[in-house]
Amino acid sequence: MNEQSKYQKAFEQFEITPSNELITKKVDEIIQKQFKANFTTKVLKEIYGFIDLTSLTTLDTRESIWKLVNRVNDFEGSRPDMPNVAAICTYPLFVDTVKQALTAQEVKIASVAGGFPASQTFVEVKIAETAMAVMQGADEIDIVMNLGYFMEENYDDLSEEIQEIKESCRGAILKVILETGALATAENIQRASILAIYSGADFLKTSTGKGYPGATLEAAYTICQVIKQYYAITGNQIGIKIAGGVRTAEDAVKYYVLVKEILGEEWLSPTLFRIGASNLVSDIEKRLTE
């Protein structure tokens, strides 16, 4: 069996992707049916515990990241009726700062790596950056799939690169960002999801939020379907992370509903469901005090 047929065989294990129009219709049906019942105080508190509180700006400083962490520390124990955020996500340069400042229990340290956000650098640099972030204290690593390789159907190098980065994680969780806004079509998103999973991804993540359209409900639907079918084939659970433009409680509940409806309540846990955001925390806190 040649290498190309190996990947084709993997693709053929999954159902043919519906058209973008049909996916939009299915998404609309789910949201209309389930949104109102799930837009509750209980669900908002639950979603708070799925958030990767994120700061990925050119102007980040050690001081600004320390303040971000202190916000999480200060929340700890202030609301016994709800969890703290799942993780704090920063650039690799600030992993050590987060580790030094973090006193909140159960909050993970996440770092982007691997030439984020374009993934257009040497694989040796990606591996080294990942390993260094883990050495500094990162529990989770978010990398971007090499979409150059994907678009030219160079699946060997794409898969090998993810596998090598996964090895350099040394036990840290690996989230692979598909950059769904660049992939554009449901077929591309499905294929990228399958390749990422079979290359070692623990989570599939929608977007970087940098340069391309962020998360969409349609992209999340397609990713959830791949995760569901992969679970049926192998019995292995892959997580999903929504990122890029999720700013309001309404946005978050819509994604929550999709995950709940397609993957089931078993996925409604920070071990399998995350939302990467910077403003969502404030919006949920505001809603819970209204």
Short mmCIF file of C-alpha atoms in Angstrom, two decimals:
data_model
loop_
_atom_site.label_atom_id
_atom_site.label_comp_id
_atom_site.label_asym_id
_atom_site.label_seq_id
_atom_site.Cartn_x
_atom_site.Cartn_y
_atom_site.Cartn_z
CA MET A 1 0.00 0.00 0.00
CA ASN A 2 1.50 3.36 -0.97
CA GLU A 3 1.45 6.29 1.40
CA GLN A 4 -1.26 8.17 -0.47
CA SER A 5 -3.63 5.22 -0.31
CA LYS A 6 -2.96 4.98 3.44
CA TYR A 7 -4.42 8.43 3.93
CA GLN A 8 -7.23 7.77 1.47
CA LYS A 9 -8.16 4.68 3.46
CA ALA A 10 -8.34 6.79 6.62
CA PHE A 11 -10.58 9.35 4.89
CA GLU A 12 -12.88 6.60 3.61
CA GLN A 13 -13.60 5.42 7.16
CA PHE A 14 -15.66 8.56 7.63
CA GLU A 15 -18.97 9.57 6.15
CA ILE A 16 -18.97 11.90 3.15
CA THR A 17 -19.21 15.48 4.37
CA PRO A 18 -22.54 17.21 3.68
CA SER A 19 -22.55 20.42 1.67
CA ASN A 20 -21.88 23.69 3.49
CA GLU A 21 -25.52 24.65 2.92
CA LEU A 22 -26.83 21.44 4.48
CA ILE A 23 -24.51 21.83 7.46
CA THR A 24 -25.80 25.36 8.03
CA LYS A 25 -29.34 24.01 7.97
CA LYS A 26 -28.52 21.27 10.47
CA VAL A 27 -26.74 23.73 12.76
CA ASP A 28 -29.69 26.14 12.66
CA GLU A 29 -32.08 23.31 13.58
CA ILE A 30 -29.98 22.29 16.59
CA ILE A 31 -29.59 25.86 17.86
CA GLN A 32 -33.27 26.71 17.43
CA LYS A 33 -34.27 23.54 19.25
CA GLN A 34 -31.76 23.59 22.12
CA PHE A 35 -30.44 27.13 22.70
CA LYS A 36 -33.18 28.52 24.92
CA ALA A 37 -33.25 25.51 27.24
CA ASN A 38 -29.48 25.69 27.69
CA PHE A 39 -29.10 29.43 28.16
CA THR A 40 -29.27 29.15 31.94
CA THR A 41 -27.24 30.21 34.95
CA LYS A 42 -26.24 26.59 35.50
CA VAL A 43 -24.84 26.22 31.99
CA LEU A 44 -23.02 29.57 32.10
CA LYS A 45 -21.29 28.49 35.31
CA GLU A 46 -20.35 25.20 33.65
CA ILE A 47 -18.99 26.96 30.54
CA TYR A 48 -16.83 29.21 32.74
CA GLY A 49 -14.91 26.09 33.73
CA PHE A 50 -14.23 25.23 30.06
CA ILE A 51 -12.50 28.53 29.23
CA ASP A 52 -8.84 28.81 28.27
CA LEU A 53 -8.29 32.42 29.36
CA THR A 54 -6.04 33.71 26.63
CA SER A 55 -3.65 36.58 26.00
CA LEU A 56 -1.77 36.42 22.70
CA THR A 57 -0.91 39.97 21.71
CA THR A 58 2.22 41.74 20.51
CA LEU A 59 1.98 44.01 23.55
CA ASP A 60 1.94 41.25 26.19
CA THR A 61 4.43 41.86 28.99
CA ARG A 62 5.46 39.96 32.07
CA GLU A 63 3.45 42.47 34.11
CA SER A 64 0.28 42.15 32.01
CA ILE A 65 0.43 38.36 32.13
CA TRP A 66 1.01 38.43 35.89
CA LYS A 67 -2.13 40.57 36.25
CA LEU A 68 -4.06 38.10 34.12
CA VAL A 69 -2.99 35.24 36.35
CA ASN A 70 -3.84 37.21 39.50
CA ARG A 71 -7.35 37.66 38.14
CA VAL A 72 -7.65 33.87 38.05
CA ASN A 73 -6.06 33.55 41.48
CA ASP A 74 -8.48 36.10 42.95
CA PHE A 75 -11.46 34.24 41.52
CA GLU A 76 -10.39 31.04 43.28
CA GLY A 77 -12.83 30.32 46.11
CA SER A 78 -14.84 33.50 45.54
CA ARG A 79 -17.65 31.53 43.91
CA PRO A 80 -17.94 28.09 45.54
CA ASP A 81 -20.88 27.38 43.22
CA MET A 82 -18.76 27.41 40.05
CA PRO A 83 -15.37 26.28 38.77
CA ASN A 84 -12.41 28.44 37.88
CA VAL A 85 -11.25 28.67 34.27
CA ALA A 86 -9.70 25.52 32.79
CA ALA A 87 -6.40 27.05 31.71
CA ILE A 88 -4.39 30.20 31.06
CA CYS A 89 -2.99 30.35 27.51
CA THR A 90 -0.04 32.56 26.53
CA TYR A 91 2.97 32.73 24.25
CA PRO A 92 5.88 30.43 25.25
CA LEU A 93 7.87 33.38 26.55
CA PHE A 94 5.38 33.81 29.41
CA VAL A 95 4.92 30.21 30.53
CA ASP A 96 7.40 30.65 33.36
CA THR A 97 5.62 33.86 34.45
CA VAL A 98 2.31 32.02 34.61
CA LYS A 99 3.91 29.18 36.57
CA GLN A 100 5.42 31.58 39.08
CA ALA A 101 2.24 33.60 39.56
CA LEU A 102 -0.38 30.86 39.50
CA THR A 103 -1.76 29.75 42.87
CA ALA A 104 -5.27 28.69 41.78
CA GLN A 105 -5.74 24.94 41.97
CA GLU A 106 -6.59 22.76 38.94
CA VAL A 107 -5.95 25.59 36.43
CA LYS A 108 -3.68 24.35 33.64
CA ILE A 109 -0.90 26.26 31.91
CA ALA A 110 -1.27 26.30 28.12
CA SER A 111 1.14 27.67 25.55
CA VAL A 112 0.95 28.22 21.82
CA ALA A 113 4.00 26.87 20.03
CA GLY A 114 5.22 25.47 16.75
CA GLY A 115 5.60 28.77 14.94
CA PHE A 116 2.18 30.10 15.94
CA PRO A 117 0.15 31.50 14.23
CA ALA A 118 1.34 30.71 10.67
CA SER A 119 3.27 27.48 11.32
CA GLN A 120 5.70 28.58 8.62
CA THR A 121 9.03 27.82 10.22
CA PHE A 122 11.49 24.94 10.41
CA VAL A 123 10.18 21.76 11.99
CA GLU A 124 13.28 21.75 14.23
CA VAL A 125 12.23 25.14 15.58
CA LYS A 126 8.69 23.89 16.19
CA ILE A 127 9.95 20.86 18.09
CA ALA A 128 12.40 22.91 20.15
CA GLU A 129 9.83 25.59 20.98
CA THR A 130 7.35 22.96 22.11
CA ALA A 131 9.92 21.16 24.26
CA MET A 132 11.07 24.44 25.83
CA ALA A 133 7.49 25.48 26.66
CA VAL A 134 6.90 22.12 28.35
CA MET A 135 10.19 22.44 30.26
CA GLN A 136 9.08 25.88 31.46
CA GLY A 137 5.89 24.34 32.86
CA ALA A 138 3.26 24.12 30.11
CA ASP A 139 0.68 21.39 30.67
CA GLU A 140 -0.87 21.91 27.24
CA ILE A 141 0.50 22.93 23.83
CA ASP A 142 -1.52 24.55 21.02
CA ILE A 143 0.06 24.28 17.56
CA VAL A 144 -1.15 25.17 14.07
CA MET A 145 -1.34 22.46 11.41
CA ASN A 146 0.97 23.15 8.47
CA LEU A 147 -1.67 24.21 5.97
CA GLY A 148 0.93 24.62 3.22
CA TYR A 149 1.53 20.88 3.41
CA PHE A 150 -2.22 20.26 3.60
CA MET A 151 -3.10 22.31 0.53
CA GLU A 152 -0.46 20.57 -1.60
CA GLU A 153 -1.57 17.19 -0.20
CA ASN A 154 1.83 16.53 1.31
CA TYR A 155 0.29 14.42 4.03
CA ASP A 156 3.51 12.56 4.87
CA ASP A 157 5.37 15.66 6.02
CA LEU A 158 2.24 17.08 7.66
CA SER A 159 1.66 13.95 9.71
CA GLU A 160 5.31 13.41 10.55
CA GLU A 161 5.63 16.98 11.79
CA ILE A 162 2.67 16.64 14.17
CA GLN A 163 3.97 13.29 15.43
CA GLU A 164 7.40 14.75 16.17
CA ILE A 165 5.88 17.72 17.99
CA LYS A 166 3.67 15.31 19.94
CA GLU A 167 6.77 13.41 21.06
CA SER A 168 8.38 16.64 22.23
CA CYS A 169 5.28 17.36 24.38
CA ARG A 170 6.46 14.61 26.77
CA GLY A 171 3.01 13.96 28.15
CA ALA A 172 1.56 17.46 27.75
CA ILE A 173 -1.78 17.69 25.98
CA LEU A 174 -1.47 18.56 22.27
CA LYS A 175 -4.13 20.73 20.65
CA VAL A 176 -3.88 21.02 16.86
CA ILE A 177 -5.32 24.20 15.37
CA LEU A 178 -6.92 23.61 11.97
CA GLU A 179 -7.42 27.31 11.07
CA THR A 180 -10.88 26.51 9.75
CA GLY A 181 -11.35 30.01 8.33
CA ALA A 182 -8.48 29.34 5.91
CA LEU A 183 -9.64 25.81 5.09
CA ALA A 184 -13.05 27.26 4.22
CA THR A 185 -14.87 24.10 3.03
CA ALA A 186 -16.40 21.35 5.13
CA GLU A 187 -14.47 18.74 3.13
CA ASN A 188 -11.15 20.43 3.91
CA ILE A 189 -12.06 20.76 7.59
CA GLN A 190 -13.04 17.10 7.75
CA ARG A 191 -9.81 15.92 6.09
CA ALA A 192 -7.64 18.16 8.26
CA SER A 193 -9.43 16.87 11.37
CA ILE A 194 -8.82 13.25 10.38
CA LEU A 195 -5.14 13.87 9.63
CA ALA A 196 -4.63 15.68 12.95
CA ILE A 197 -6.27 12.92 14.94
CA TYR A 198 -4.33 10.12 13.27
CA SER A 199 -1.12 12.11 13.79
CA GLY A 200 -1.55 12.32 17.56
CA ALA A 201 -3.75 15.32 18.39
CA ASP A 202 -5.47 15.15 21.78
CA PHE A 203 -7.71 18.11 20.87
CA LEU A 204 -8.87 19.62 17.60
CA LYS A 205 -8.99 23.41 17.76
CA THR A 206 -10.81 25.61 15.29
CA SER A 207 -8.75 28.76 14.86
CA THR A 208 -5.90 31.01 15.89
CA GLY A 209 -7.99 34.18 15.78
CA LYS A 210 -5.13 35.72 13.80
CA GLY A 211 -5.51 36.72 10.16
CA TYR A 212 -8.36 34.43 9.12
CA PRO A 213 -12.04 34.19 10.10
CA GLY A 214 -12.39 32.60 13.52
CA ALA A 215 -14.62 29.80 14.73
CA THR A 216 -17.97 29.15 13.09
CA LEU A 217 -20.78 26.89 14.18
CA GLU A 218 -20.51 25.06 10.85
CA ALA A 219 -16.81 24.34 11.37
CA ALA A 220 -17.49 23.13 14.92
CA TYR A 221 -20.28 20.89 13.60
CA THR A 222 -17.91 19.27 11.09
CA ILE A 223 -15.17 18.74 13.68
CA CYS A 224 -17.67 17.25 16.15
CA GLN A 225 -18.87 14.80 13.50
CA VAL A 226 -15.29 13.61 12.87
CA ILE A 227 -14.67 13.20 16.60
CA LYS A 228 -17.94 11.28 16.97
CA GLN A 229 -17.15 8.92 14.10
CA TYR A 230 -13.58 8.42 15.28
CA TYR A 231 -14.90 7.46 18.71
CA ALA A 232 -17.25 4.94 17.10
CA ILE A 233 -14.35 3.46 15.11
CA THR A 234 -11.71 3.34 17.85
CA GLY A 235 -13.33 4.01 21.23
CA ASN A 236 -10.88 6.89 21.75
CA GLN A 237 -12.13 10.33 22.78
CA ILE A 238 -10.67 13.45 21.18
CA GLY A 239 -11.34 16.89 22.65
CA ILE A 240 -12.56 19.98 20.84
CA LYS A 241 -11.51 23.57 21.44
CA ILE A 242 -13.43 26.49 19.99
CA ALA A 243 -11.37 29.65 19.52
CA GLY A 244 -11.43 32.84 17.52
CA GLY A 245 -14.25 35.31 18.09
CA VAL A 246 -16.15 33.72 20.97
CA ARG A 247 -16.86 36.81 23.04
CA THR A 248 -20.35 36.55 24.52
CA ALA A 249 -22.32 34.13 26.64
CA GLU A 250 -24.69 33.63 23.71
CA ASP A 251 -21.80 32.60 21.45
CA ALA A 252 -20.50 30.14 24.02
CA VAL A 253 -23.88 28.53 24.69
CA LYS A 254 -24.37 27.88 20.97
CA TYR A 255 -21.12 25.92 20.81
CA TYR A 256 -22.00 24.16 24.07
CA VAL A 257 -25.30 23.08 22.52
CA LEU A 258 -23.57 21.68 19.43
CA VAL A 259 -21.08 19.67 21.47
CA LYS A 260 -23.84 18.39 23.76
CA GLU A 261 -26.14 17.44 20.88
CA ILE A 262 -23.53 15.77 18.65
CA LEU A 263 -21.01 14.29 21.09
CA GLY A 264 -23.15 13.94 24.20
CA GLU A 265 -22.89 15.08 27.81
CA GLU A 266 -19.75 12.98 28.30
CA TRP A 267 -17.86 15.66 26.34
CA LEU A 268 -19.09 18.46 28.61
CA SER A 269 -15.93 18.44 30.68
CA PRO A 270 -12.71 20.51 30.54
CA THR A 271 -10.86 17.31 29.68
CA LEU A 272 -12.71 17.21 26.33
CA PHE A 273 -14.19 20.66 25.68
CA ARG A 274 -12.53 24.07 25.79
CA ILE A 275 -13.31 27.57 24.61
CA GLY A 276 -10.34 29.86 24.01
CA ALA A 277 -11.26 33.45 24.78
CA SER A 278 -10.12 36.71 26.32
CA ASN A 279 -13.41 38.59 26.77
CA LEU A 280 -15.79 35.72 27.50
CA VAL A 281 -14.85 35.55 31.18
CA SER A 282 -15.95 39.14 31.76
CA ASP A 283 -19.19 38.66 29.85
CA ILE A 284 -20.19 35.55 31.79
CA GLU A 285 -19.30 37.20 35.10
CA LYS A 286 -21.46 40.16 34.13
CA ARG A 287 -24.41 37.92 33.21
CA LEU A 288 -24.17 36.04 36.48
CA THR A 289 -24.42 39.27 38.51
CA GLU A 290 -27.34 40.78 36.59
#
